[in-house]
XYZ file of C-alpha atoms in Angstrom:
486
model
C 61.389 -27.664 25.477
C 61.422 -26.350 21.780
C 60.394 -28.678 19.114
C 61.467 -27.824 15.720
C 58.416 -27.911 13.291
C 59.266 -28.327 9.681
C 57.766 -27.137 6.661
C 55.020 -29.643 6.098
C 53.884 -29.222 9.613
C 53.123 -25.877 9.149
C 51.404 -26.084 6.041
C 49.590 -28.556 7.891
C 48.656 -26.215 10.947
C 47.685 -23.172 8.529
C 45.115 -25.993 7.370
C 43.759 -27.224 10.509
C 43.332 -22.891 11.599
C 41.632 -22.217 8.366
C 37.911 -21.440 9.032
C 37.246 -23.185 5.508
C 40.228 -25.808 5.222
C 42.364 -25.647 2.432
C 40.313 -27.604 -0.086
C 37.273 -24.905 0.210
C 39.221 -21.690 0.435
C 41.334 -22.518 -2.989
C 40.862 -19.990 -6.084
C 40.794 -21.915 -9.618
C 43.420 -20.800 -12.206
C 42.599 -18.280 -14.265
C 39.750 -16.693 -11.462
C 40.195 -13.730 -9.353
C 38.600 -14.548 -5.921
C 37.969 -11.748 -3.312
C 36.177 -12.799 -0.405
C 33.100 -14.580 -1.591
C 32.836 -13.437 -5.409
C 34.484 -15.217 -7.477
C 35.519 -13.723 -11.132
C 36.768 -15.954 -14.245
C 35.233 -13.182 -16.449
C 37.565 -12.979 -20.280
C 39.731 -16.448 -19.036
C 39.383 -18.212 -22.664
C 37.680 -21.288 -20.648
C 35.374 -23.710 -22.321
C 33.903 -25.343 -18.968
C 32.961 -24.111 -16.156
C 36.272 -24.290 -12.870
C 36.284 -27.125 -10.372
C 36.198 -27.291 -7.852
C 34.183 -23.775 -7.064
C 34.412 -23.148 -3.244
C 31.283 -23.673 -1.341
C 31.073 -20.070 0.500
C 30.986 -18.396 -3.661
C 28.140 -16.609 -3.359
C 28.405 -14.362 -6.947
C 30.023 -16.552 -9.795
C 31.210 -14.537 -13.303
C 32.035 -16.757 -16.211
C 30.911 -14.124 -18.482
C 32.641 -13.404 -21.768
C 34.386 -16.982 -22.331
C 33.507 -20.020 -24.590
C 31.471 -21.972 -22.122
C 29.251 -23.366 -24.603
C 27.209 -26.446 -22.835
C 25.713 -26.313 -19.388
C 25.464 -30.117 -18.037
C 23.977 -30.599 -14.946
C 27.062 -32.044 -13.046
C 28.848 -28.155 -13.755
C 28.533 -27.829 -10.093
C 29.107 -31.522 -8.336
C 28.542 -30.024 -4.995
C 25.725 -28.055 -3.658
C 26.447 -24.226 -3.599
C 24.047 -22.925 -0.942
C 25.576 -19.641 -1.055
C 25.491 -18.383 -4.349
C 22.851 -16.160 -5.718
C 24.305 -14.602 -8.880
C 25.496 -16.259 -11.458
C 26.650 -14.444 -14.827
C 26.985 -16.376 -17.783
C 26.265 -13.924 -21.079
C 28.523 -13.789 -24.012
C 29.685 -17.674 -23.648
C 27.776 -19.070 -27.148
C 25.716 -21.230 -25.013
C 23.269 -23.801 -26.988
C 22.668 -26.069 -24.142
C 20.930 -25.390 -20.898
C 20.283 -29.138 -19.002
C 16.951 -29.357 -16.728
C 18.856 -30.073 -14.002
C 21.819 -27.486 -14.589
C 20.281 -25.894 -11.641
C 19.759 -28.362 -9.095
C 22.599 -27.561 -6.661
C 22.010 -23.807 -6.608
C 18.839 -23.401 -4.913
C 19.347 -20.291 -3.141
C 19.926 -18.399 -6.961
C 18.361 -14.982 -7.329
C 20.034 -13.638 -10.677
C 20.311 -15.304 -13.178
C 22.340 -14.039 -16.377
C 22.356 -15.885 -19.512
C 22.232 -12.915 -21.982
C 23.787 -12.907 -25.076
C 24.090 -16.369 -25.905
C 22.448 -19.024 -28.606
C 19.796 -20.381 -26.770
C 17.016 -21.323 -29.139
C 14.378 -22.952 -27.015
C 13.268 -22.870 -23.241
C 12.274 -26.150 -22.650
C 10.056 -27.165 -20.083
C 10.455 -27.027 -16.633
C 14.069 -25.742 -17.439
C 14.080 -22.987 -14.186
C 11.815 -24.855 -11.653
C 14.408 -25.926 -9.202
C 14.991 -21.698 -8.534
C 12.296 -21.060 -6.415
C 14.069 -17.623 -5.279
C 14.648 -16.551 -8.893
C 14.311 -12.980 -9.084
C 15.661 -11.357 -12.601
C 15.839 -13.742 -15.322
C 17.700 -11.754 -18.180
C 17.709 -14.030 -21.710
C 17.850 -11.464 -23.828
C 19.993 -11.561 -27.445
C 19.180 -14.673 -27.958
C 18.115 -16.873 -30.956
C 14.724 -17.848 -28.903
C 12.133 -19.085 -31.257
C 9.777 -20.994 -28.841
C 8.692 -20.600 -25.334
C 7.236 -23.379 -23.289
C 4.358 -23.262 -21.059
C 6.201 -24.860 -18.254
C 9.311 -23.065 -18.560
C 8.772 -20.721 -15.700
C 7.173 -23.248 -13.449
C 7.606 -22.728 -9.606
C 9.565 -19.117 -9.892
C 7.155 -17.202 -7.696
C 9.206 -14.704 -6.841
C 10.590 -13.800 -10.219
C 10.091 -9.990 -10.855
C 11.625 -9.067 -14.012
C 11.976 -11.064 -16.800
C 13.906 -9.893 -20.269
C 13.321 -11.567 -23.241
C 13.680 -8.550 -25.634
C 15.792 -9.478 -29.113
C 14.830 -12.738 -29.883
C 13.062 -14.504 -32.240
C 9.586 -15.522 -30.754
C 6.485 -15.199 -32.668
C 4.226 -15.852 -29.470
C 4.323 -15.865 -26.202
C 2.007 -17.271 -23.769
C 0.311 -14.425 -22.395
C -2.023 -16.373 -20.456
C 0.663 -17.771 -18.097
C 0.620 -14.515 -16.878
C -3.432 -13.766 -16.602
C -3.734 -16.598 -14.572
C -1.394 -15.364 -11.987
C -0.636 -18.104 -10.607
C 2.797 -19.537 -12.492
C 4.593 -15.584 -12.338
C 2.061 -13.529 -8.905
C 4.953 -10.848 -8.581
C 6.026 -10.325 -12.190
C 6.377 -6.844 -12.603
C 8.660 -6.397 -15.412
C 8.395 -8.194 -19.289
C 10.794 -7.216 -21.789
C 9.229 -8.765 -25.456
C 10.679 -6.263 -27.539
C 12.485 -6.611 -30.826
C 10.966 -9.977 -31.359
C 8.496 -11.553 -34.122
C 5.293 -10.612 -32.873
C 2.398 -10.310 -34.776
C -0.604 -10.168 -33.031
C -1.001 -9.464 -29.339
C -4.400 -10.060 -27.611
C -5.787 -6.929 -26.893
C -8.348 -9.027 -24.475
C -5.163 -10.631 -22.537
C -3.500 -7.318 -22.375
C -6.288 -6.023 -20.779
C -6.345 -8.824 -18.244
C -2.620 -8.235 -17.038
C -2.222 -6.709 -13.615
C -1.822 -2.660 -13.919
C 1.720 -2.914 -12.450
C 2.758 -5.165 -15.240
C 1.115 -3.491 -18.147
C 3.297 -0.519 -17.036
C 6.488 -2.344 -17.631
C 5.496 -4.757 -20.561
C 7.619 -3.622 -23.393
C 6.460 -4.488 -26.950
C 8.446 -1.817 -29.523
C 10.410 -2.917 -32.838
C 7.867 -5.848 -33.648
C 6.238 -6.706 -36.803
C 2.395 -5.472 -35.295
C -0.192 -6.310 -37.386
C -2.249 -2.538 -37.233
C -5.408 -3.316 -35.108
C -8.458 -0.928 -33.301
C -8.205 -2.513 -30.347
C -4.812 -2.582 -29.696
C -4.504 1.005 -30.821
C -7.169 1.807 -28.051
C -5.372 -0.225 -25.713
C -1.939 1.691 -26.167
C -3.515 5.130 -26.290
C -5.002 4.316 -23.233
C -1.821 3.544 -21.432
C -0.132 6.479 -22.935
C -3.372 8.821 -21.344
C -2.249 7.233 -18.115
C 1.447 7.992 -18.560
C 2.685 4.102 -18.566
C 5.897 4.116 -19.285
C 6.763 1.045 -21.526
C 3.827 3.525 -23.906
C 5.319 6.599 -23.134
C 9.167 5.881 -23.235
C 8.976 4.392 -26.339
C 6.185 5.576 -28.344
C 8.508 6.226 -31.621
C 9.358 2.478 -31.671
C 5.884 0.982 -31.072
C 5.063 0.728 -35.139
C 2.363 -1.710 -36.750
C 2.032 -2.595 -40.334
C -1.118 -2.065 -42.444
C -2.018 -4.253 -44.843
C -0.670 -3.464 -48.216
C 1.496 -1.141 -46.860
C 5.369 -0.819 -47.658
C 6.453 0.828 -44.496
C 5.132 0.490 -40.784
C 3.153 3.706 -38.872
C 3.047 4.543 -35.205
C 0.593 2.932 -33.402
C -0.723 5.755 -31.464
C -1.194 7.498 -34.796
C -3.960 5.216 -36.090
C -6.393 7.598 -35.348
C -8.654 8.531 -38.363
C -6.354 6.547 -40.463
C -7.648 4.832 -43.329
C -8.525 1.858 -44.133
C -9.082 1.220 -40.066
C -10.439 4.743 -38.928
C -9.710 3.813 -35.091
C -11.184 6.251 -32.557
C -9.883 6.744 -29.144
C -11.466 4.822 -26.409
C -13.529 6.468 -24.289
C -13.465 5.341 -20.400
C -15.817 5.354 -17.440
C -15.727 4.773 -13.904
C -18.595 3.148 -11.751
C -18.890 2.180 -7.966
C -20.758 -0.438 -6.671
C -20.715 -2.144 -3.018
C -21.023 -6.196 -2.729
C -24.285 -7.960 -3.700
C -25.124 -5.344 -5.981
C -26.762 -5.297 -9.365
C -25.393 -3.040 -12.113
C -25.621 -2.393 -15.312
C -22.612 -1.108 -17.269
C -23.816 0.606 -21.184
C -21.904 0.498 -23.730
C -23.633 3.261 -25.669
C -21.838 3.712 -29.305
C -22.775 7.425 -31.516
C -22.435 4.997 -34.229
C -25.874 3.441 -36.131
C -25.796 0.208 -37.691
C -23.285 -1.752 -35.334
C -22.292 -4.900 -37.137
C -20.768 -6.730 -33.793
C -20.478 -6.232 -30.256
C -18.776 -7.923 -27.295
C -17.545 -7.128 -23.908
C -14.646 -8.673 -22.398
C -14.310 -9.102 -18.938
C -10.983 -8.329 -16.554
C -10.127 -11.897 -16.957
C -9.673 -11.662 -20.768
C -13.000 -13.581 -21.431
C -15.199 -12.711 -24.092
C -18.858 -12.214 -23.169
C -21.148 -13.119 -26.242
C -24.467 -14.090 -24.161
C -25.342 -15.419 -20.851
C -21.815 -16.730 -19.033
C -20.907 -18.668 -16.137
C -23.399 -18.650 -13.944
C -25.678 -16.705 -14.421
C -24.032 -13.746 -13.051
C -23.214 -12.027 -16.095
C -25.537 -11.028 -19.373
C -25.262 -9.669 -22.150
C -28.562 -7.697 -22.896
C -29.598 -7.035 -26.313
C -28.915 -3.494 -26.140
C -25.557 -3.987 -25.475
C -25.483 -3.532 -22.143
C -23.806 -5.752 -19.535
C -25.502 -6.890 -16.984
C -24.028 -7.830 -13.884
C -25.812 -9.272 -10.685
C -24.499 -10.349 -7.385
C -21.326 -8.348 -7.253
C -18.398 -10.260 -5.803
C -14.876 -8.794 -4.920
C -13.404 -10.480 -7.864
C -16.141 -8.791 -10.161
C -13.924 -5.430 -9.880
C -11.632 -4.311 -12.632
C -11.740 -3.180 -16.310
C -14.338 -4.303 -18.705
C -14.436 -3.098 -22.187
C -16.858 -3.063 -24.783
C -15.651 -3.188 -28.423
C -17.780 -1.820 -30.992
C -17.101 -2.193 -34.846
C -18.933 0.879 -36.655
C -19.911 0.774 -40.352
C -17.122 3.909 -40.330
C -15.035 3.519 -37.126
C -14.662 0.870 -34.727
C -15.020 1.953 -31.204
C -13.904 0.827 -27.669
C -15.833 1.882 -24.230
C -13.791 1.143 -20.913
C -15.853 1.147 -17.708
C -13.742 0.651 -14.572
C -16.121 -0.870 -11.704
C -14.630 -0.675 -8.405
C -16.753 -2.956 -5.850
C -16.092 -1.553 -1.989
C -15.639 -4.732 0.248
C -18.897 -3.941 2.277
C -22.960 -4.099 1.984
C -24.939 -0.526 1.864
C -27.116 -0.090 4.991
C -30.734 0.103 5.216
C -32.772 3.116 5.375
C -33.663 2.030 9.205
C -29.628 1.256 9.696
C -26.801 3.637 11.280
C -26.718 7.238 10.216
C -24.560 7.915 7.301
C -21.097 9.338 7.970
C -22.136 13.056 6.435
C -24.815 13.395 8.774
C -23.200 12.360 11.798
C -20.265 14.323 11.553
C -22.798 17.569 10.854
C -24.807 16.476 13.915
C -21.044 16.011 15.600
C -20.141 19.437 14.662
C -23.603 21.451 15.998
C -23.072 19.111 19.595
C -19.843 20.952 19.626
C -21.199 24.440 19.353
C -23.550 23.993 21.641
C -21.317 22.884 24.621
C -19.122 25.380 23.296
C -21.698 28.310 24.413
C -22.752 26.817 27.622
C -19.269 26.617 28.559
C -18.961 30.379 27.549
C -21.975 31.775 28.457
C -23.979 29.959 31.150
C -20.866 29.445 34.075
C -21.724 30.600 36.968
C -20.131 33.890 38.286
C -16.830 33.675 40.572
C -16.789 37.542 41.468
C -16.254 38.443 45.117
C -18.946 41.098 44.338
C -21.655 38.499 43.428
C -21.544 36.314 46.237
C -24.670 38.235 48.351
C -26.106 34.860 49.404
C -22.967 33.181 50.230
C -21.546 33.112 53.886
C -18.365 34.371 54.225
C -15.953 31.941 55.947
C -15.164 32.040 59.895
C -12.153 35.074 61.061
C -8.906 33.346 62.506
C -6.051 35.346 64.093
C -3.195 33.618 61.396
C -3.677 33.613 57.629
C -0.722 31.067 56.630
C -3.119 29.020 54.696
C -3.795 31.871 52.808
C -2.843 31.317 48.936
C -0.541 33.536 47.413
C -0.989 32.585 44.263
C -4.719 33.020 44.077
C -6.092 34.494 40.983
C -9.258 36.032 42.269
C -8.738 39.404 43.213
C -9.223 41.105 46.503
C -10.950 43.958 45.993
C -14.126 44.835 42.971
C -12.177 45.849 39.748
C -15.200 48.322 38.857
C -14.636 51.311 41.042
C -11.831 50.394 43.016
C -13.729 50.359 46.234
C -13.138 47.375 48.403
C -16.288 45.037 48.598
C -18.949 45.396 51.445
C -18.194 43.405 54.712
C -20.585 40.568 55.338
C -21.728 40.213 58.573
C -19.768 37.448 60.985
C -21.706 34.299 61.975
C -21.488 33.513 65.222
C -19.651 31.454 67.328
C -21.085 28.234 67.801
C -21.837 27.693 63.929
C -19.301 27.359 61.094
C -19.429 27.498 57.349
C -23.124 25.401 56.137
C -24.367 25.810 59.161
C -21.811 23.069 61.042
C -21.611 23.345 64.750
C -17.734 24.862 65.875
C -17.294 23.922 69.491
C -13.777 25.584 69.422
C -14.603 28.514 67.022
C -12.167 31.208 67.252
C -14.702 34.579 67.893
C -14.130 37.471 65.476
C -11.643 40.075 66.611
C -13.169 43.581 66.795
C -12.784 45.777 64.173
C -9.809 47.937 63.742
C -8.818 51.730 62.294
C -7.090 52.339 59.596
C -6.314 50.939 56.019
C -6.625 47.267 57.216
C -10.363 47.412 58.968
C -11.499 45.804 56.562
C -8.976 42.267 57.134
C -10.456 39.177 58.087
C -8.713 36.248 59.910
C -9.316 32.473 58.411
C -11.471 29.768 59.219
C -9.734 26.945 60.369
C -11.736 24.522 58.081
C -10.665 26.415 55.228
C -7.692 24.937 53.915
C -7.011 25.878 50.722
C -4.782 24.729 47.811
C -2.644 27.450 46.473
C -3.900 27.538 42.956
C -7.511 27.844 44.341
C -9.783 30.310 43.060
C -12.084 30.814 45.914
C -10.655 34.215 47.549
C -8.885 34.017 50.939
C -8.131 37.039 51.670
C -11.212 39.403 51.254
């Protein structure tokens, strides 16, 4: 029986099929949806769409004049979307809890915009933040908290803003930013830069921290620092060399940093660097030997930034009144750069000594053999067993067998081998080998009693006298090399 269906039944049935229902799988005006991105890039909006479907999983409001972000932008949670593009909007209002229903976020774009602060705890609800880009912004101030809880952010771009400091030591502790491997803080307002945190960043990260086109205030140590890096090929040094400048005091015009050098009035020499291995429990003793006389000051800093003046922590590290640091106890953190910074009556000076403490304790003089002299006494064990394989195996020959009893004649030779390797006759002359004289009947092979022997056959004329039949013991396999056939 056929039931008409009219049209707002089948509207209704398209609904009920949909994998998403109507409501979730609807585009907002002005948005180009295709699959699961969703694009409102250059639509003249001043607020973000609603409703956004739940399965948008890359949002682009990008170029429009969305210029507030409230927290309630996204009512429902989005636990798809993980890229969300929002430079070139004017924004001047971020909310702490703009974030809160977009957990699963790993990009984050808000380029571009008028953001003048980062306020705290602004991006800890985006625990999988991976690339924060807030560059071209009007950024004066950065707070402490601001990157709370993003462990997993690897790049960060803050270049062309308007900071004057940034908390280096968020990153030194490791503990706020562990997998930061990219920092954009070029073009900004910075002055001075730490040369002692610098130091203490992670060597993946001082390869990608980018400080060109700020004001630099000239300085030894961070002249030492940079030519350093550029000896090692970093590439935030090397890439942009040209752009990192400094300013000297009185000056009109900024200089390259890396040609400080013998400039006056600093005179900066180029660091000079060390390397030194030491095993745990150890106590060394790194120098810090300047060619200048008359040092006016002296201090080493540690890997963790800190400056050693005397005695510090516990005990473990001293500052002798040579210069020298003294170091006792070596534990695995104890590794890393230290460097010793010198200011000359003429130049000021900075020694790098890079300890490197291996994970294990040095052995006794009664302990296991070292690994050189083992693998030497390895390597003459070898050689030996190599000669006594070549020269002191005993003779297989046919020929040199004058002790050994020849095996018991038998009429049949099918467990002969044909594939036997010893030859039949001597190889010397070409004479067959000498006959050996039968045993007799009642004993076999090693002198074992043969009730049933089979008694030699008599000899016989001609080219085959010298033929012998088989024992019947004497089974062998066919790659043997004990001669059957003799």
């Amino acid at each position: 029986m056929h039931v008409p269906m009219g049209p707002l039944a089948v509207l209704l049935a398209l609904a009920l099929l949909s994998p998403r229902g109507s409501a979730a799988g609807t585009c907002p005006q002005r948005c180009v949806c295709a699959s699961n991105l969703l694009s409102c890039s250059q639509a003249n909006l001043s607020a973000v769409p609603a409703p956004l479907p739940r399965f948008t999983a890359v949002l682009d409001l990008s170029h429009n004049n969305v210029t507030r972000l409230r927290a309630d932008w996204a009512p429902a949670r989005l636990p798809h979307l993980h890229a969300l593009l929002l430079s070139h909007n004017g924004l001047a209002f971020v909310s702490t809890e703009a974030f809160v229903h977009v957990p699963r976020l790993r990009h984050l774009d808000l380029s571009s915009n008028r953001l003048r602060t980062l306020d705290e705890n602004l991006f800890s609800d985006l625990g999988e933040l991976e690339v924060l880009l807030l560059y071209n912004n009007e950024i004066t101030t950065v707070d402490r908290t601001a990157f709370e809880n993003l462990g997993r952010l690897r790049k960060l771009y803050l270049g062309q803003n308007r900071i004057a400091r940034f908390p280096l030591e968020l990153l030194r502790e490791g503990t706020r930013l562990p997998q930061l491997a990219l920092l954009d803080l070029s073009a900004n307002r910075l002055r001075a830069v730490p040369a002692g945190e610098l130091q203490a960043l992670p060597a993946w990260l001082r390869d990608r921290l980018y400080l060109h086109n700020n004001p630099l205030a000239c300085d030894c140590l961070l002249f030492q620092l940079l030519d350093r890096g550029h000896r090692r090929h970093l590439s935030a040094v090397v890439d942009f060399q040209d752009e990192l400048r400094c300013v000297l005091p009185g000056a009109p015009a900024s200089i390259k940093i890396l040609a400080l050098a013998g400039q006056q009035p600093l005179n900066c020499s180029k660091a000079q660097e060390a390397v030194l291995e030491a095993h745990l429990g150890d106590n060394v003793m790194l120098g810090c030997d300047s060619r200048w006389q008359g040092v006016r000051s002296r201090h080493w800093v540690t890997p963790g930034g800190e400056r050693v003046l005397g005695e510090g922590g516990n005990g473990s590290v001293v500052l002798l009144a040579n210069g020298s640091l003294q170091l006792r106890s070596l534990r695995p953190e104890d590794g890393g750069t230290y460097a010793c910074w010198v200011a000359g009556p003429l130049l000021n000076e900075t020694l790098y000594v890079e300890l490197l403490v291996h994970n294990f304790t040095l052995h006794g003089p009664h302990d296991t053999l070292n690994t050189a002299y083992t693998t030497l006494v390895g390597c003459i064990l070898s050689v030996v067993l190599v000669l006594i394989y070549l020269y002191l195996t005993p003779c297989r020959c046919c020929c040199c067998r004058g002790t050994e009893k020849p095996p018991a004649p038998r009429d049949d030779s099918i467990n002969s081998s044909v594939l036997s390797t010893t030859p039949n006759h001597a190889g010397g002359t070409g004479e067959p080998c000498a006959s050996h004289i039968a045993p007799s009947a009642g004993t076999g092979q090693n002198g074992r009693f043969k009730g049933g022997g089979t008694p030699p056959l008599p000899a016989r004329q001609g080219p085959k006298a010298q033929r012998k039949v088989s024992d019947p013991d004497s089974v062998s396999s066919v790659f043997s090399d004990t001669p059957i056939v003799v």
